[in-house]
Coordinates of C-alpha atoms and ligand atoms in Angstrom, one line a residue:
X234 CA -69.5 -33.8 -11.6
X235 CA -72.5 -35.6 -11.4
X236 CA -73.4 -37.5 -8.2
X237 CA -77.2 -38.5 -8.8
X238 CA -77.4 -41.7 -7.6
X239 CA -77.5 -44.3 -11.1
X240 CA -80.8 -46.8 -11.1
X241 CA -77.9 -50.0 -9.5
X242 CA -77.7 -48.0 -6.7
X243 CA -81.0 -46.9 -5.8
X244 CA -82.3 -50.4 -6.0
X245 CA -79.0 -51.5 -3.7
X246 CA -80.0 -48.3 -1.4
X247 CA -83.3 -49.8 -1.4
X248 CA -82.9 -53.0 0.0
X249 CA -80.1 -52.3 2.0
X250 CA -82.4 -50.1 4.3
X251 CA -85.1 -52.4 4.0
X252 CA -81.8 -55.1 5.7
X253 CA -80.8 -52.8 7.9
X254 CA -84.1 -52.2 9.8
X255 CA -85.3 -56.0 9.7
X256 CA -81.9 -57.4 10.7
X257 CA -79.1 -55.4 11.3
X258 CA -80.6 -53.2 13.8
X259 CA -82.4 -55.8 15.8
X260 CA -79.4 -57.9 15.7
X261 CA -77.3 -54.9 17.7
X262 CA -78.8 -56.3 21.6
X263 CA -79.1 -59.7 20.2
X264 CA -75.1 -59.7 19.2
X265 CA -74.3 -58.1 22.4
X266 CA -76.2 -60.5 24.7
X267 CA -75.0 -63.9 22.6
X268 CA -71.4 -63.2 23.0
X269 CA -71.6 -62.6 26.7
X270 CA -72.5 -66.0 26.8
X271 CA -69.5 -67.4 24.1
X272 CA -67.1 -69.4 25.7
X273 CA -64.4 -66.5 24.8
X274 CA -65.2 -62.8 24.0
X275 CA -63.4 -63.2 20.4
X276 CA -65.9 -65.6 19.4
X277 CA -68.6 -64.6 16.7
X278 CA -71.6 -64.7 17.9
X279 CA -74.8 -67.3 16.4
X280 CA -76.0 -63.7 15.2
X281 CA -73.8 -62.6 12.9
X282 CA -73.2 -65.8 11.3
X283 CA -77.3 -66.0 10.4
X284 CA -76.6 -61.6 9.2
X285 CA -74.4 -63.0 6.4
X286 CA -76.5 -66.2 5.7
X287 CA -79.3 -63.6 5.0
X288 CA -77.4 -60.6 3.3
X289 CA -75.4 -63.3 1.2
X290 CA -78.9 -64.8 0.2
X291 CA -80.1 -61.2 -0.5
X292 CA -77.3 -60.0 -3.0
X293 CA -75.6 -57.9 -0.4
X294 CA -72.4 -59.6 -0.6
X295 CA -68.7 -58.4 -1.4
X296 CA -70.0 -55.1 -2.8
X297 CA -67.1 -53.3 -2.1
X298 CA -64.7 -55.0 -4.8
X299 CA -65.0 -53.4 -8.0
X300 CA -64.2 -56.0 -9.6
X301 CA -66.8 -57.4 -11.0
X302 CA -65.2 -61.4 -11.1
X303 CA -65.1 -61.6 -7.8
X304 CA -67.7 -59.0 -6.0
X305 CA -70.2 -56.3 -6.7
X306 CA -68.5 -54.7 -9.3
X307 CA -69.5 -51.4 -8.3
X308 CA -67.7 -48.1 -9.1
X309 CA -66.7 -45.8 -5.9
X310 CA -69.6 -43.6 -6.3
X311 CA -72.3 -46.6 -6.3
X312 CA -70.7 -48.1 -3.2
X313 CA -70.3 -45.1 -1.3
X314 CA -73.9 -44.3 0.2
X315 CA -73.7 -48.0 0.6
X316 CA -70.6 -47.9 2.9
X317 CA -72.8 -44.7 4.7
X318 CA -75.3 -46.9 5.8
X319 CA -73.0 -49.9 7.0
X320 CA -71.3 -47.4 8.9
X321 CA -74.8 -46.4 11.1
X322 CA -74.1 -49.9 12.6
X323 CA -70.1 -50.2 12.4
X324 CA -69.7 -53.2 14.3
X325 CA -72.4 -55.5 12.6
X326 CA -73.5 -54.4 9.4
X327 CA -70.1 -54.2 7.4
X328 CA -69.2 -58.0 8.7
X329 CA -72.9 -59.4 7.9
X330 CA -72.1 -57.9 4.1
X331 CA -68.9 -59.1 3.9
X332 CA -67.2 -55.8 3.6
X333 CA -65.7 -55.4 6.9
X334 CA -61.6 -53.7 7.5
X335 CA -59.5 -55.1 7.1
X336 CA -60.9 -57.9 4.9
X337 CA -61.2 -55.8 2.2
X338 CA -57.9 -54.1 2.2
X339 CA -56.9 -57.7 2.2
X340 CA -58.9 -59.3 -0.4
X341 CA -58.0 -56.1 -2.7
X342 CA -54.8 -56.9 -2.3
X343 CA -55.3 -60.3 -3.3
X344 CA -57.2 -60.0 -6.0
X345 CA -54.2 -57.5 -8.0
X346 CA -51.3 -59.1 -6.4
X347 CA -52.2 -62.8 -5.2
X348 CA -51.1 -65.3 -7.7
X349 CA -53.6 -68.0 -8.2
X350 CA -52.4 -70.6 -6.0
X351 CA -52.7 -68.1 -3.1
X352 CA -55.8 -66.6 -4.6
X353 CA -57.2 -70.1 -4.4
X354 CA -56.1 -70.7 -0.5
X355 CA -57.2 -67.4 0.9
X356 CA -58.9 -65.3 -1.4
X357 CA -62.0 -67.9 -1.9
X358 CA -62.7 -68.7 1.8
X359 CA -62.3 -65.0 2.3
X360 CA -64.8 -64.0 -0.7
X361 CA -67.0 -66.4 1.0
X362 CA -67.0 -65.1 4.2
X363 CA -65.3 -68.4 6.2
X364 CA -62.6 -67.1 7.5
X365 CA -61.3 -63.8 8.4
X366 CA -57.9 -62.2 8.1
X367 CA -55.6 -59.0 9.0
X368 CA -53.1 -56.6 7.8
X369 CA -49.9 -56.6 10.1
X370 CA -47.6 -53.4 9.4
X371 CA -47.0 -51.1 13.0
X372 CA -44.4 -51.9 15.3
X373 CA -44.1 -50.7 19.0
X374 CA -40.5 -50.0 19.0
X375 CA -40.9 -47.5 15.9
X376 CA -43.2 -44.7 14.3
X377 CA -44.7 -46.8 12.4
X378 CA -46.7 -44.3 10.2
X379 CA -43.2 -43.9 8.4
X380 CA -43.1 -47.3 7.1
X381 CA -39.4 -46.9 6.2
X382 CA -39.1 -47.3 9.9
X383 CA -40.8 -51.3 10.0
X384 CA -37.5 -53.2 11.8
X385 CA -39.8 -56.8 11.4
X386 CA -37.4 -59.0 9.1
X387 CA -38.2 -61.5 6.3
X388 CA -35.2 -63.2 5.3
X389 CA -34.4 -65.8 2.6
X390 CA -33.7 -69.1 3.7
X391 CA -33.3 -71.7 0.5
X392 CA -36.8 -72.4 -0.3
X393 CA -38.3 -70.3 2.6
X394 CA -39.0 -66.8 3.8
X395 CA -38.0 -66.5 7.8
X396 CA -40.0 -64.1 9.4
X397 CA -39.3 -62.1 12.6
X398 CA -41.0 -59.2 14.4
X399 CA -43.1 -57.5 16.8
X400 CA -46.4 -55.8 16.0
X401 CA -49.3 -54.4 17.5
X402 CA -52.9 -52.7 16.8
X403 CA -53.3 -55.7 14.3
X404 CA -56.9 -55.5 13.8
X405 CA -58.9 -58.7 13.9
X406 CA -56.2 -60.8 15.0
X407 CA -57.6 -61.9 18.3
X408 CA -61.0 -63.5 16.4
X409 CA -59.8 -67.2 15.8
X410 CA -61.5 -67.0 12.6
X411 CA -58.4 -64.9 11.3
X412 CA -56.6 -67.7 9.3
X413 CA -54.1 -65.5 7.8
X414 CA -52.0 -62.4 8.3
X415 CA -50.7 -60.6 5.8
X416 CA -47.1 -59.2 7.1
X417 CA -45.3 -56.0 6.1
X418 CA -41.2 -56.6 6.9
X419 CA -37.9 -55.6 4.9
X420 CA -36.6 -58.5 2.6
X421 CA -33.7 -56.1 2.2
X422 CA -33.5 -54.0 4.9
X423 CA -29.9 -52.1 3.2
X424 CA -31.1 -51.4 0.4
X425 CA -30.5 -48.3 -1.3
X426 CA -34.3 -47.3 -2.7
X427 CA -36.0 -47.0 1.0
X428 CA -39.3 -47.9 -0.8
X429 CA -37.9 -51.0 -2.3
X430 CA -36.6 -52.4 1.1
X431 CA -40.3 -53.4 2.1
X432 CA -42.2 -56.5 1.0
X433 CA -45.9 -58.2 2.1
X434 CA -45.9 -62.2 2.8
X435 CA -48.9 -64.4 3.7
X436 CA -48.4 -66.3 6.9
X437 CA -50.9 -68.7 8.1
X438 CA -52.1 -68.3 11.9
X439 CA -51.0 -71.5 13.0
X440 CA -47.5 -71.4 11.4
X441 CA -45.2 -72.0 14.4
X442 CA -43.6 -69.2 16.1
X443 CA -46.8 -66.5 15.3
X444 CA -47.8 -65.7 18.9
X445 CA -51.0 -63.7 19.4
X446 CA -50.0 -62.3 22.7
X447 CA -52.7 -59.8 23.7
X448 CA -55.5 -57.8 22.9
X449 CA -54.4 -54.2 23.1
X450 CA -57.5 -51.5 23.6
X451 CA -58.7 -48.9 22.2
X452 CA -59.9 -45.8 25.5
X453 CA -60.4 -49.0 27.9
X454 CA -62.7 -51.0 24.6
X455 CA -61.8 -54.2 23.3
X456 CA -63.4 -53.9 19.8
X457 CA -64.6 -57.4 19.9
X458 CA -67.3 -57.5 17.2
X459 CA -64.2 -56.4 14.9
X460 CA -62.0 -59.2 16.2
X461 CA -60.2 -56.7 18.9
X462 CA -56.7 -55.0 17.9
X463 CA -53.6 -57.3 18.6
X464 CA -49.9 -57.5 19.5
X465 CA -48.1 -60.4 17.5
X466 CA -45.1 -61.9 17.7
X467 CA -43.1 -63.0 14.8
X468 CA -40.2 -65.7 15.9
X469 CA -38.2 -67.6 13.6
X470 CA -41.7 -67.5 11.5
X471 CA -41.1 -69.8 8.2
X472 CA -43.5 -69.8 5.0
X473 CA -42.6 -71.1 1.5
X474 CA -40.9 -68.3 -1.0
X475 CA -44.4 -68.9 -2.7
X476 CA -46.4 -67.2 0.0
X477 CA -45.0 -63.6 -1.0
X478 CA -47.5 -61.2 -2.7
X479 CA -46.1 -60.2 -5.5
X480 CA -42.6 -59.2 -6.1
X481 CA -39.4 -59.0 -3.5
X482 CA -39.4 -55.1 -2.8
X483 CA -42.9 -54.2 -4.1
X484 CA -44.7 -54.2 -0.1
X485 CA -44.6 -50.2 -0.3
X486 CA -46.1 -49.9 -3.1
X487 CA -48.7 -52.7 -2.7
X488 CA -49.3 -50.7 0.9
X489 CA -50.2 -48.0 -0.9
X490 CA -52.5 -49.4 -3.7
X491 CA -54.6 -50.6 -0.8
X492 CA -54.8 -47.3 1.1
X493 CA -56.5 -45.4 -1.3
X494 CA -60.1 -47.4 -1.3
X495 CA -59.3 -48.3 2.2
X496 CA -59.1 -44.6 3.4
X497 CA -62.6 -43.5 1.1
X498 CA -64.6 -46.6 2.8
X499 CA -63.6 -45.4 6.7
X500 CA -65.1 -42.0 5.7
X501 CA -68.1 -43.2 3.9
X502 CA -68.7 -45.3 6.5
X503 CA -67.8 -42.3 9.1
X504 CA -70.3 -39.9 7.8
X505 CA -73.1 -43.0 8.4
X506 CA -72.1 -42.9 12.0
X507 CA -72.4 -39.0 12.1
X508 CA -75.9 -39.3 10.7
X509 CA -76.8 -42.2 13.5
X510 CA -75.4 -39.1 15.9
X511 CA -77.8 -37.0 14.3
X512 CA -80.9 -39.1 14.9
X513 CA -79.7 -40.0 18.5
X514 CA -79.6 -35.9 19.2
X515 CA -83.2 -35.4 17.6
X516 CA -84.6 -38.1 19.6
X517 CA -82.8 -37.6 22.8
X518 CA -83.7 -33.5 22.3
X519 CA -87.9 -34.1 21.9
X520 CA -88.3 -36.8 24.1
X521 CA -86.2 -35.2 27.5
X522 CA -87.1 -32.1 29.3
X523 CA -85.1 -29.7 31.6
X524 CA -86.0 -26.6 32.9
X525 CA -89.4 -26.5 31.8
X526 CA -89.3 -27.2 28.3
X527 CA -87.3 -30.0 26.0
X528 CA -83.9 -30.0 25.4
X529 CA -85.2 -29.5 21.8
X530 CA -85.8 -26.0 22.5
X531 CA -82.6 -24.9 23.4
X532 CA -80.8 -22.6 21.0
X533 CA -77.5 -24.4 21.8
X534 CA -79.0 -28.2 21.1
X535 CA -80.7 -26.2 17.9
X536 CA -76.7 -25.2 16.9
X537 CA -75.2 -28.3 17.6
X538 CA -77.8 -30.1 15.4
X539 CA -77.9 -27.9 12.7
X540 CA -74.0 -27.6 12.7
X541 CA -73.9 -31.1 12.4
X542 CA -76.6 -30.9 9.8
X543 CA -74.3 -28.7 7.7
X544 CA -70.6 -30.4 8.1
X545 CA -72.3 -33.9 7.2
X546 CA -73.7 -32.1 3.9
X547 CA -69.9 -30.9 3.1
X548 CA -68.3 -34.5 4.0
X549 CA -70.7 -36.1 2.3
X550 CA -70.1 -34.0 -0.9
X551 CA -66.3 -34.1 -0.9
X552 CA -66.4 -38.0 -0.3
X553 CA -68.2 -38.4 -3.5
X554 CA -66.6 -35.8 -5.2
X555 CA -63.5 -38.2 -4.4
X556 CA -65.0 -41.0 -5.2
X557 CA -66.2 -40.1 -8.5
X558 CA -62.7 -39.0 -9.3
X559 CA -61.2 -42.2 -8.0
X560 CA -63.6 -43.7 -10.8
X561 CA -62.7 -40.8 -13.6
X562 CA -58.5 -40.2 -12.9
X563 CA -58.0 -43.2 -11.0
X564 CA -56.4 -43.3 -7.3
X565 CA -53.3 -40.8 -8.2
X566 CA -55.1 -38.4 -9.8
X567 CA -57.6 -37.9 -6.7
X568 CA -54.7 -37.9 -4.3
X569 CA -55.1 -34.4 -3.1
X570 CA -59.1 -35.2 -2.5
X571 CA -58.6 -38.6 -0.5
X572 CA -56.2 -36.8 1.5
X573 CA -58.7 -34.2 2.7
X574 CA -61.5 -36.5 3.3
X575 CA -59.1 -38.8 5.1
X576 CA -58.1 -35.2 7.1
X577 CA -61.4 -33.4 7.3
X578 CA -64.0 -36.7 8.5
X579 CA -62.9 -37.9 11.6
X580 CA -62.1 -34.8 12.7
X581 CA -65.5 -33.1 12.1
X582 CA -67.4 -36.7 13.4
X583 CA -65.8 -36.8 16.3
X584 CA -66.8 -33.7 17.2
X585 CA -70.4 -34.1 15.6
X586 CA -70.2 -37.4 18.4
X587 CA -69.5 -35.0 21.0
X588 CA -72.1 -32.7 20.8
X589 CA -74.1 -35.6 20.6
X590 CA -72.7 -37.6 24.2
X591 CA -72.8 -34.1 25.4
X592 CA -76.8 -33.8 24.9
X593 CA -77.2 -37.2 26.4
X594 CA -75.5 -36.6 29.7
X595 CA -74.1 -39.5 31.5
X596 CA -76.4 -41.5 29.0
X597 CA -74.2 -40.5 26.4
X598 CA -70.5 -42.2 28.0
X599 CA -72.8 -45.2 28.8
X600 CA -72.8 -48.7 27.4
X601 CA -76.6 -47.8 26.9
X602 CA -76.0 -46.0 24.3
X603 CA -73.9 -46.5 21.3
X604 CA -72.2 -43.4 21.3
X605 CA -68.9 -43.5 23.7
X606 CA -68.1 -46.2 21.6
X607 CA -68.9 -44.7 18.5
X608 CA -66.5 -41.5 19.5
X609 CA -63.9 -44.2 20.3
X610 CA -63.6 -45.2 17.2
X611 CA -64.0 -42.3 14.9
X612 CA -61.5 -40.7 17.3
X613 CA -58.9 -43.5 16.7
X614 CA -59.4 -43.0 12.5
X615 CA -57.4 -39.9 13.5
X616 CA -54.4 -42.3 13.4
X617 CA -54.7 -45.2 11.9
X618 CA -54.5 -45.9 8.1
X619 CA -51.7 -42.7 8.4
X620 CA -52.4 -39.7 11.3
X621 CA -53.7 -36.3 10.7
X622 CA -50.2 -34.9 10.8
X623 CA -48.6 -36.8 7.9
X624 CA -51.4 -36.6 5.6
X625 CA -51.2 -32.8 6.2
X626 CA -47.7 -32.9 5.4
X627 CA -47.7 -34.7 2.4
X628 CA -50.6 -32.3 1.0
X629 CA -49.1 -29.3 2.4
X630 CA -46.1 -29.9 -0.1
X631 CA -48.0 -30.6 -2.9
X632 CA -49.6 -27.2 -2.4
X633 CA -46.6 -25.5 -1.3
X634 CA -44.6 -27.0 -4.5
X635 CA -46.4 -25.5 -7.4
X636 CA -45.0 -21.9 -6.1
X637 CA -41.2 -22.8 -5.3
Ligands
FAD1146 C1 -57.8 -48.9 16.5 C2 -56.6 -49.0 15.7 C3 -56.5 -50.0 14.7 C4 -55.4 -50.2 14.0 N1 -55.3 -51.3 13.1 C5 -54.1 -51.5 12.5 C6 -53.9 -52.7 11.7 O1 -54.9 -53.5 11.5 N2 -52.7 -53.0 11.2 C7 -51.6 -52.2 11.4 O2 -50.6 -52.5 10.8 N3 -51.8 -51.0 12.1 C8 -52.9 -50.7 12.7 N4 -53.1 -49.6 13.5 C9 -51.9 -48.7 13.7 C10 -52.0 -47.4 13.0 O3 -52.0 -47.6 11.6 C11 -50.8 -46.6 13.5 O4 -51.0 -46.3 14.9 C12 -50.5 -45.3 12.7 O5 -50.0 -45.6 11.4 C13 -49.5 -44.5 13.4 O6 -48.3 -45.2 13.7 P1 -47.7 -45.1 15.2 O7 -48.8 -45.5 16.1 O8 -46.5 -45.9 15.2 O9 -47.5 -43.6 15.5 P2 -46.1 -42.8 15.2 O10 -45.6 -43.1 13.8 O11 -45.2 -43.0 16.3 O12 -46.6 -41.3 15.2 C14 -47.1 -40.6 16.4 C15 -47.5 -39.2 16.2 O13 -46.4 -38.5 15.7 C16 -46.9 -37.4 14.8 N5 -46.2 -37.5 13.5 C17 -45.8 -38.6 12.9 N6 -45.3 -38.2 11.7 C18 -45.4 -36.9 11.6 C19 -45.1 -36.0 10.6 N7 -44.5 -36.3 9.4 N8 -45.4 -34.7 10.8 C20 -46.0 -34.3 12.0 N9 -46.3 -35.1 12.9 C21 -46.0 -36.4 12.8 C22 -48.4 -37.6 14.7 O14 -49.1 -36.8 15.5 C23 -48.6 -39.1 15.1 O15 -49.9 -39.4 15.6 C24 -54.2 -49.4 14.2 C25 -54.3 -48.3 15.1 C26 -55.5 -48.2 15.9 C27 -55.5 -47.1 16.9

């Protein structure tokens, strides 16, 4: 294993931080303030829009697709200290580069799967940042983290594909810039392979019958720099056959290609919000004083910190150790490693977030600071993109099976 940093990603490292302090960080009240003043909350602010004017102009565009055709072309281990400093600004910084969730997931998808017809109509405006889009897979009605379980239909109708369903948590949907949904239903829900029953279709937001009916949220937030997390109706939906990705029955596996890269960028981007955690806590711990001398001095602020110092170390290692097997093996062959990251990160951050909410009293569950809402988030990676409990599952048995 060798994770030194190559000379691509130093000079990307480079003038990412030099972005990050001149724009990105500044932008944070400015974004805040503009869209308090938009017309509606799911607006993007004047902001943002002049971020990815500058980090387009800059190089920083697209980095996460390896593929070099169409982005960066960068292996997993050059992107991921990229994706770590996105992720000490989650809900600015990974838009203004163009390599936001669930755009990616999306454009990945598109870019194996999308014919070129569909690569044309959404991939492009995508790649260039002019629209936005979402992933629609969980249901209410059913545990959606089996996706055997998805009850939305897409049933052949002569030259179309009817489409109908409920969803919810479909991140992104409520920003009007979301053009286009890509939808997870059963094409042949009696099938006897339960991983062939499931396919993915494209279906344009104004297509009649799609009803964005409501933002759900996530501990009382709205998420609107990421376009909010909405429930969707699907009534009598209908799209040409042409707007399925790929083949009849191949949703399943499609869903899983994307998971893999999908799963590695949350924690990369995870462990950046753990280190913006860190920094808070060493600020907040010098510059505040209780009981005669700073917080700083207290052996239990000294554990927290250095305990977060430690588990940030060990994330950050078995991310890239993933990472650079992602980029050696391939996906498959480092399925055991993106479970555990996938397991171990957002469990450790959320506690590392905390510790750190803890140390800033009721600064720290204010909207002063950014870290209630940082904890929200990292505590809901817990359950999207799969939960805890079935990733243990699955690599419990793999474990278990070499001894039976
Ligand atoms: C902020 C946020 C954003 C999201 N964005 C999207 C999105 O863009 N698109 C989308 O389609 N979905 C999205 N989701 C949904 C997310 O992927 C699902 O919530 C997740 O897959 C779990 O499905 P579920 O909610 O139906 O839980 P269920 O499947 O009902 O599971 C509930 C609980 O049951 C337990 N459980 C389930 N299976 C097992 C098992 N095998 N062993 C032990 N325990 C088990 C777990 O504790 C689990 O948390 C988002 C969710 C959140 C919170």
């Amino acid at each position: 294993m060798d994770f030194a940093f190559d000379a691509r990603t130093e000079e990307l490292r480079a003038k990412l931080l030099t972005f990050m302090d001149e724009h990105v960080y500044p932008a944070e009240q400015t974004a805040e303030e503009q869209r308090a003043l938009l017309a509606s909350p799911w607006d993007t602010p004047q902001v943002v829009e002049d971020l990815k004017a500058e980090a387009r102009s800059q190089g920083l565009w697209n980095l996460f697709l390896p593929d070099a055709e169409y982005g960066g072309g960068l292996t997993n281990l050059q992107y991921a200290p990229l994706a770590e400093i996105l992720g000490r600004s989650p809900h600015l910084a990974p838009t203004a580069l163009n390599c936001a969730a669930p755009d990616t997931g999306n454009m990945e998808v598109l870019t194996q799967f999308g014919t070129e017809e569909q690569k044309k109509q959404w991939l492009q405006p995508l790649l260039a940042g002019e629209i936005r889009s979402a992933f629609a897979m969980t249901e209410p009605e059913v545990a959606s983290s089996d996706a055997t379980n998805i009850e939305t239909r897409i049933t052949r109708d002569g030259g179309d594909y009817v489409i109908n369903g409920r969803k919810w948590y479909i991140s992104g949907a409520m920003n009007p810039d979301c053009a286009i949904f890509i939808v997870m239903g059963k094409t042949d829900p009696d099938g006897d392979d339960i991983r062939r029953q499931q396919s993915q279709i494209l279906v344009p937001r104004d297509t009649p019958g799609l009803t964005v009916k409501r933002a759900m949220q996530v501990y009382g937030y709205e998420d609107h720099s990421h376009g909010g997390h909405a429930e969707v109706v699907f009534d009598n939906v209908r799209v040409p056959v042409t707007n399925l990705i790929g083949e009849e029955g191949g949703g399943f596996a499609i869903a899983q290609a994307r998971l893999g890269p999908g799963r590695i960028h949350h924690c990369m981007r995870l462990i950046g919000m753990a280190e913006r955690a860190i920094e808070l806590m060493c600020r907040r711990a010098v510059a505040r004083t209780a009981f005669g001398k700073p917080l700083a001095q207290q052996g239990v602020v000294q554990n927290w910190i250095a305990d977060a110092r430690v588990t940030v170390e060990q994330l950050r290692l078995l991310v890239l150790k993933t990472a650079w097997l992602m980029d050696t093996v391939g996906n498959r062959g480092a399925h055991t490693e993106i479970q555990s990251i996938k397991i171990a990160t957002p469990r450790a951050v959320v506690t590392i977030l905390d510790q750190a909410v803890q140390l800033h009293g009721a600064g720290g569950v204010s909207q002063d600071f950014p870290l209630a809402e940082l904890w929200a988030a990292a505590r809901t990676l817990r359950l999207a993109d799969g939960p805890d409990e079935v990733h243990q599952r699955s690599l419990a048995r793999r474990e278990i099976k070499k001894y039976l």
